[in-house]
Amino acid sequence: MKRKNQSELDNGLKVGARVRLIAEGLAWKAEMTLQGQIGEVIERRDDGRLTIRYDNGRLLMGQEPESFERVPDMGLKAKGK
């Protein structure tokens, strides 16, 4: 049986990544007000758990990375330069 490395386990989520809860996961079901909302990873613990901050000020602390999916960065580009 192949052992998964850390990057496979955490979906590549790092501090600063924009994420949203994966639909129908345990955290998604428990956090009705955050369904569909985009948050930012603000902490990554040594054990791989994450702290996510949402625009409304809500924090989800000690969450499993498998509960989240990365949101593509919309990236602002300088205009006219």
Short mmCIF file of N, CA and C in Angstrom, two decimals:
data_model
loop_
_atom_site.label_atom_id
_atom_site.label_comp_id
_atom_site.label_asym_id
_atom_site.label_seq_id
_atom_site.Cartn_x
_atom_site.Cartn_y
_atom_site.Cartn_z
N MET A 1 0.83 -1.18 0.00
CA MET A 1 0.00 0.00 0.00
C MET A 1 0.88 1.25 0.00
N LYS A 2 0.60 2.16 -0.92
CA LYS A 2 1.40 3.38 -1.03
C LYS A 2 1.03 4.36 0.08
N ARG A 3 2.04 4.90 0.74
CA ARG A 3 1.81 5.87 1.80
C ARG A 3 1.73 7.26 1.18
N LYS A 4 0.70 8.03 1.55
CA LYS A 4 0.54 9.37 1.02
C LYS A 4 1.52 10.32 1.70
N ASN A 5 2.13 11.21 0.90
CA ASN A 5 3.00 12.20 1.51
C ASN A 5 2.15 13.36 2.02
N GLN A 6 2.76 14.29 2.76
CA GLN A 6 2.01 15.38 3.41
C GLN A 6 1.27 16.24 2.40
N SER A 7 1.86 16.51 1.22
CA SER A 7 1.18 17.39 0.26
C SER A 7 -0.08 16.72 -0.30
N GLU A 8 -0.09 15.41 -0.40
CA GLU A 8 -1.30 14.72 -0.85
C GLU A 8 -2.38 14.76 0.22
N LEU A 9 -1.97 14.77 1.48
CA LEU A 9 -2.94 14.77 2.56
C LEU A 9 -3.58 16.13 2.77
N ASP A 10 -2.85 17.21 2.50
CA ASP A 10 -3.38 18.54 2.83
C ASP A 10 -3.89 19.30 1.62
N ASN A 11 -4.02 18.66 0.48
CA ASN A 11 -4.55 19.29 -0.73
C ASN A 11 -3.73 20.51 -1.15
N GLY A 12 -2.50 20.63 -0.68
CA GLY A 12 -1.66 21.76 -1.05
C GLY A 12 -2.09 23.08 -0.42
N LEU A 13 -2.88 23.05 0.64
CA LEU A 13 -3.37 24.27 1.26
C LEU A 13 -2.31 24.86 2.18
N LYS A 14 -1.95 26.10 1.91
CA LYS A 14 -0.93 26.79 2.70
C LYS A 14 -1.51 28.09 3.22
N VAL A 15 -0.81 28.72 4.15
CA VAL A 15 -1.23 30.02 4.67
C VAL A 15 -1.38 30.98 3.49
N GLY A 16 -2.49 31.68 3.46
CA GLY A 16 -2.78 32.61 2.37
C GLY A 16 -3.68 32.04 1.30
N ALA A 17 -3.86 30.73 1.28
CA ALA A 17 -4.72 30.11 0.26
C ALA A 17 -6.17 30.49 0.49
N ARG A 18 -6.90 30.70 -0.60
CA ARG A 18 -8.33 30.97 -0.54
C ARG A 18 -9.06 29.64 -0.69
N VAL A 19 -9.99 29.38 0.24
CA VAL A 19 -10.65 28.08 0.29
C VAL A 19 -12.15 28.23 0.55
N ARG A 20 -12.88 27.14 0.27
CA ARG A 20 -14.28 27.05 0.67
C ARG A 20 -14.52 25.63 1.16
N LEU A 21 -15.54 25.49 2.01
CA LEU A 21 -15.90 24.17 2.53
C LEU A 21 -16.37 23.27 1.40
N ILE A 22 -15.98 22.02 1.45
CA ILE A 22 -16.43 21.05 0.47
C ILE A 22 -17.87 20.66 0.82
N ALA A 23 -18.73 20.73 -0.17
CA ALA A 23 -20.16 20.45 0.04
C ALA A 23 -20.37 19.05 0.61
N GLU A 24 -21.28 18.98 1.56
CA GLU A 24 -21.72 17.73 2.20
C GLU A 24 -20.69 17.13 3.16
N GLY A 25 -19.56 17.80 3.39
CA GLY A 25 -18.62 17.31 4.38
C GLY A 25 -19.13 17.60 5.79
N LEU A 26 -18.49 17.05 6.81
CA LEU A 26 -18.94 17.26 8.19
C LEU A 26 -18.91 18.72 8.58
N ALA A 27 -17.83 19.42 8.25
CA ALA A 27 -17.73 20.84 8.60
C ALA A 27 -18.79 21.64 7.85
N TRP A 28 -19.05 21.30 6.60
CA TRP A 28 -20.04 22.00 5.78
C TRP A 28 -21.43 21.89 6.42
N LYS A 29 -21.77 20.70 6.87
CA LYS A 29 -23.07 20.48 7.49
C LYS A 29 -23.21 21.24 8.80
N ALA A 30 -22.10 21.36 9.54
CA ALA A 30 -22.13 22.03 10.84
C ALA A 30 -22.09 23.55 10.72
N GLU A 31 -21.63 24.07 9.61
CA GLU A 31 -21.44 25.52 9.43
C GLU A 31 -22.35 26.06 8.34
N MET A 32 -23.64 26.09 8.59
CA MET A 32 -24.61 26.52 7.59
C MET A 32 -24.33 27.93 7.06
N THR A 33 -23.91 28.84 7.93
CA THR A 33 -23.71 30.23 7.51
C THR A 33 -22.48 30.41 6.63
N LEU A 34 -21.60 29.43 6.60
CA LEU A 34 -20.37 29.55 5.81
C LEU A 34 -20.43 28.78 4.50
N GLN A 35 -21.52 28.11 4.24
CA GLN A 35 -21.65 27.35 3.00
C GLN A 35 -21.58 28.29 1.81
N GLY A 36 -20.66 28.02 0.90
CA GLY A 36 -20.49 28.84 -0.28
C GLY A 36 -19.59 30.06 -0.08
N GLN A 37 -19.21 30.35 1.16
CA GLN A 37 -18.35 31.49 1.45
C GLN A 37 -16.88 31.13 1.21
N ILE A 38 -16.10 32.13 0.86
CA ILE A 38 -14.67 31.93 0.64
C ILE A 38 -13.91 32.48 1.84
N GLY A 39 -12.99 31.69 2.35
CA GLY A 39 -12.16 32.09 3.48
C GLY A 39 -10.69 32.02 3.12
N GLU A 40 -9.86 32.44 4.05
CA GLU A 40 -8.41 32.43 3.85
C GLU A 40 -7.74 31.61 4.94
N VAL A 41 -6.81 30.76 4.56
CA VAL A 41 -6.04 29.99 5.54
C VAL A 41 -5.10 30.98 6.23
N ILE A 42 -5.23 31.11 7.55
CA ILE A 42 -4.36 32.03 8.28
C ILE A 42 -3.37 31.31 9.20
N GLU A 43 -3.58 30.01 9.38
CA GLU A 43 -2.67 29.23 10.21
C GLU A 43 -2.67 27.79 9.75
N ARG A 44 -1.50 27.21 9.78
CA ARG A 44 -1.35 25.79 9.49
C ARG A 44 -0.53 25.19 10.63
N ARG A 45 -1.14 24.32 11.39
CA ARG A 45 -0.48 23.73 12.55
C ARG A 45 0.48 22.62 12.14
N ASP A 46 1.34 22.24 13.06
CA ASP A 46 2.29 21.15 12.80
C ASP A 46 1.59 19.84 12.47
N ASP A 47 0.40 19.65 13.03
CA ASP A 47 -0.35 18.41 12.77
C ASP A 47 -1.16 18.48 11.47
N GLY A 48 -1.04 19.61 10.73
CA GLY A 48 -1.72 19.74 9.45
C GLY A 48 -3.08 20.41 9.51
N ARG A 49 -3.62 20.59 10.71
CA ARG A 49 -4.93 21.24 10.82
C ARG A 49 -4.81 22.72 10.48
N LEU A 50 -5.94 23.30 10.05
CA LEU A 50 -5.96 24.66 9.55
C LEU A 50 -6.86 25.57 10.37
N THR A 51 -6.54 26.87 10.36
CA THR A 51 -7.44 27.91 10.84
C THR A 51 -7.81 28.74 9.64
N ILE A 52 -9.12 28.93 9.44
CA ILE A 52 -9.64 29.66 8.29
C ILE A 52 -10.36 30.90 8.80
N ARG A 53 -10.10 32.07 8.15
CA ARG A 53 -10.80 33.31 8.49
C ARG A 53 -11.70 33.70 7.33
N TYR A 54 -12.94 34.03 7.65
CA TYR A 54 -13.91 34.47 6.65
C TYR A 54 -14.11 35.97 6.74
N ASP A 55 -14.63 36.57 5.66
CA ASP A 55 -14.84 38.02 5.60
C ASP A 55 -15.73 38.54 6.72
N ASN A 56 -16.66 37.72 7.18
CA ASN A 56 -17.56 38.16 8.24
C ASN A 56 -16.90 38.09 9.62
N GLY A 57 -15.60 37.76 9.65
CA GLY A 57 -14.86 37.70 10.91
C GLY A 57 -14.87 36.34 11.57
N ARG A 58 -15.62 35.43 11.06
CA ARG A 58 -15.73 34.08 11.64
C ARG A 58 -14.43 33.31 11.44
N LEU A 59 -14.01 32.61 12.47
CA LEU A 59 -12.83 31.75 12.41
C LEU A 59 -13.25 30.30 12.58
N LEU A 60 -12.71 29.43 11.76
CA LEU A 60 -12.82 27.99 11.96
C LEU A 60 -11.42 27.52 12.34
N MET A 61 -11.27 27.03 13.55
CA MET A 61 -9.95 26.65 14.05
C MET A 61 -9.81 25.14 14.16
N GLY A 62 -8.61 24.65 13.87
CA GLY A 62 -8.31 23.23 14.03
C GLY A 62 -9.06 22.33 13.07
N GLN A 63 -9.27 22.81 11.84
CA GLN A 63 -10.04 22.05 10.86
C GLN A 63 -9.15 21.12 10.03
N GLU A 64 -9.72 20.00 9.64
CA GLU A 64 -9.03 19.06 8.77
C GLU A 64 -8.94 19.64 7.36
N PRO A 65 -7.78 19.59 6.71
CA PRO A 65 -7.66 20.15 5.36
C PRO A 65 -8.56 19.46 4.34
N GLU A 66 -8.93 18.22 4.60
CA GLU A 66 -9.79 17.49 3.66
C GLU A 66 -11.19 18.10 3.57
N SER A 67 -11.54 18.97 4.51
CA SER A 67 -12.87 19.60 4.52
C SER A 67 -12.95 20.80 3.58
N PHE A 68 -11.82 21.17 2.95
CA PHE A 68 -11.76 22.39 2.14
C PHE A 68 -11.24 22.12 0.75
N GLU A 69 -11.66 22.99 -0.17
CA GLU A 69 -11.11 22.97 -1.52
C GLU A 69 -10.55 24.34 -1.83
N ARG A 70 -9.48 24.36 -2.60
CA ARG A 70 -8.86 25.62 -2.99
C ARG A 70 -9.76 26.34 -3.98
N VAL A 71 -9.83 27.67 -3.83
CA VAL A 71 -10.58 28.52 -4.75
C VAL A 71 -9.56 29.20 -5.65
N PRO A 72 -9.76 29.15 -6.97
CA PRO A 72 -8.80 29.80 -7.86
C PRO A 72 -8.66 31.28 -7.51
N ASP A 73 -7.41 31.74 -7.49
CA ASP A 73 -7.13 33.14 -7.18
C ASP A 73 -7.53 33.99 -8.37
N MET A 74 -8.32 35.03 -8.13
CA MET A 74 -8.78 35.89 -9.21
C MET A 74 -7.68 36.85 -9.66
N GLY A 75 -6.67 37.04 -8.85
CA GLY A 75 -5.50 37.85 -9.19
C GLY A 75 -5.80 39.17 -9.89
N LEU A 76 -5.47 40.26 -9.25
CA LEU A 76 -5.64 41.57 -9.86
C LEU A 76 -4.41 41.90 -10.68
N LYS A 77 -4.63 42.29 -11.91
CA LYS A 77 -3.51 42.64 -12.79
C LYS A 77 -3.49 44.15 -12.98
N ALA A 78 -2.29 44.71 -13.03
CA ALA A 78 -2.15 46.15 -13.25
C ALA A 78 -2.63 46.49 -14.64
N LYS A 79 -3.43 47.55 -14.74
CA LYS A 79 -3.96 47.95 -16.04
C LYS A 79 -3.15 49.11 -16.60
N GLY A 80 -2.95 49.08 -17.90
CA GLY A 80 -2.30 50.18 -18.59
C GLY A 80 -0.82 50.32 -18.35
N LYS A 81 -0.17 49.27 -17.88
CA LYS A 81 1.28 49.36 -17.66
C LYS A 81 2.02 48.41 -18.54
#
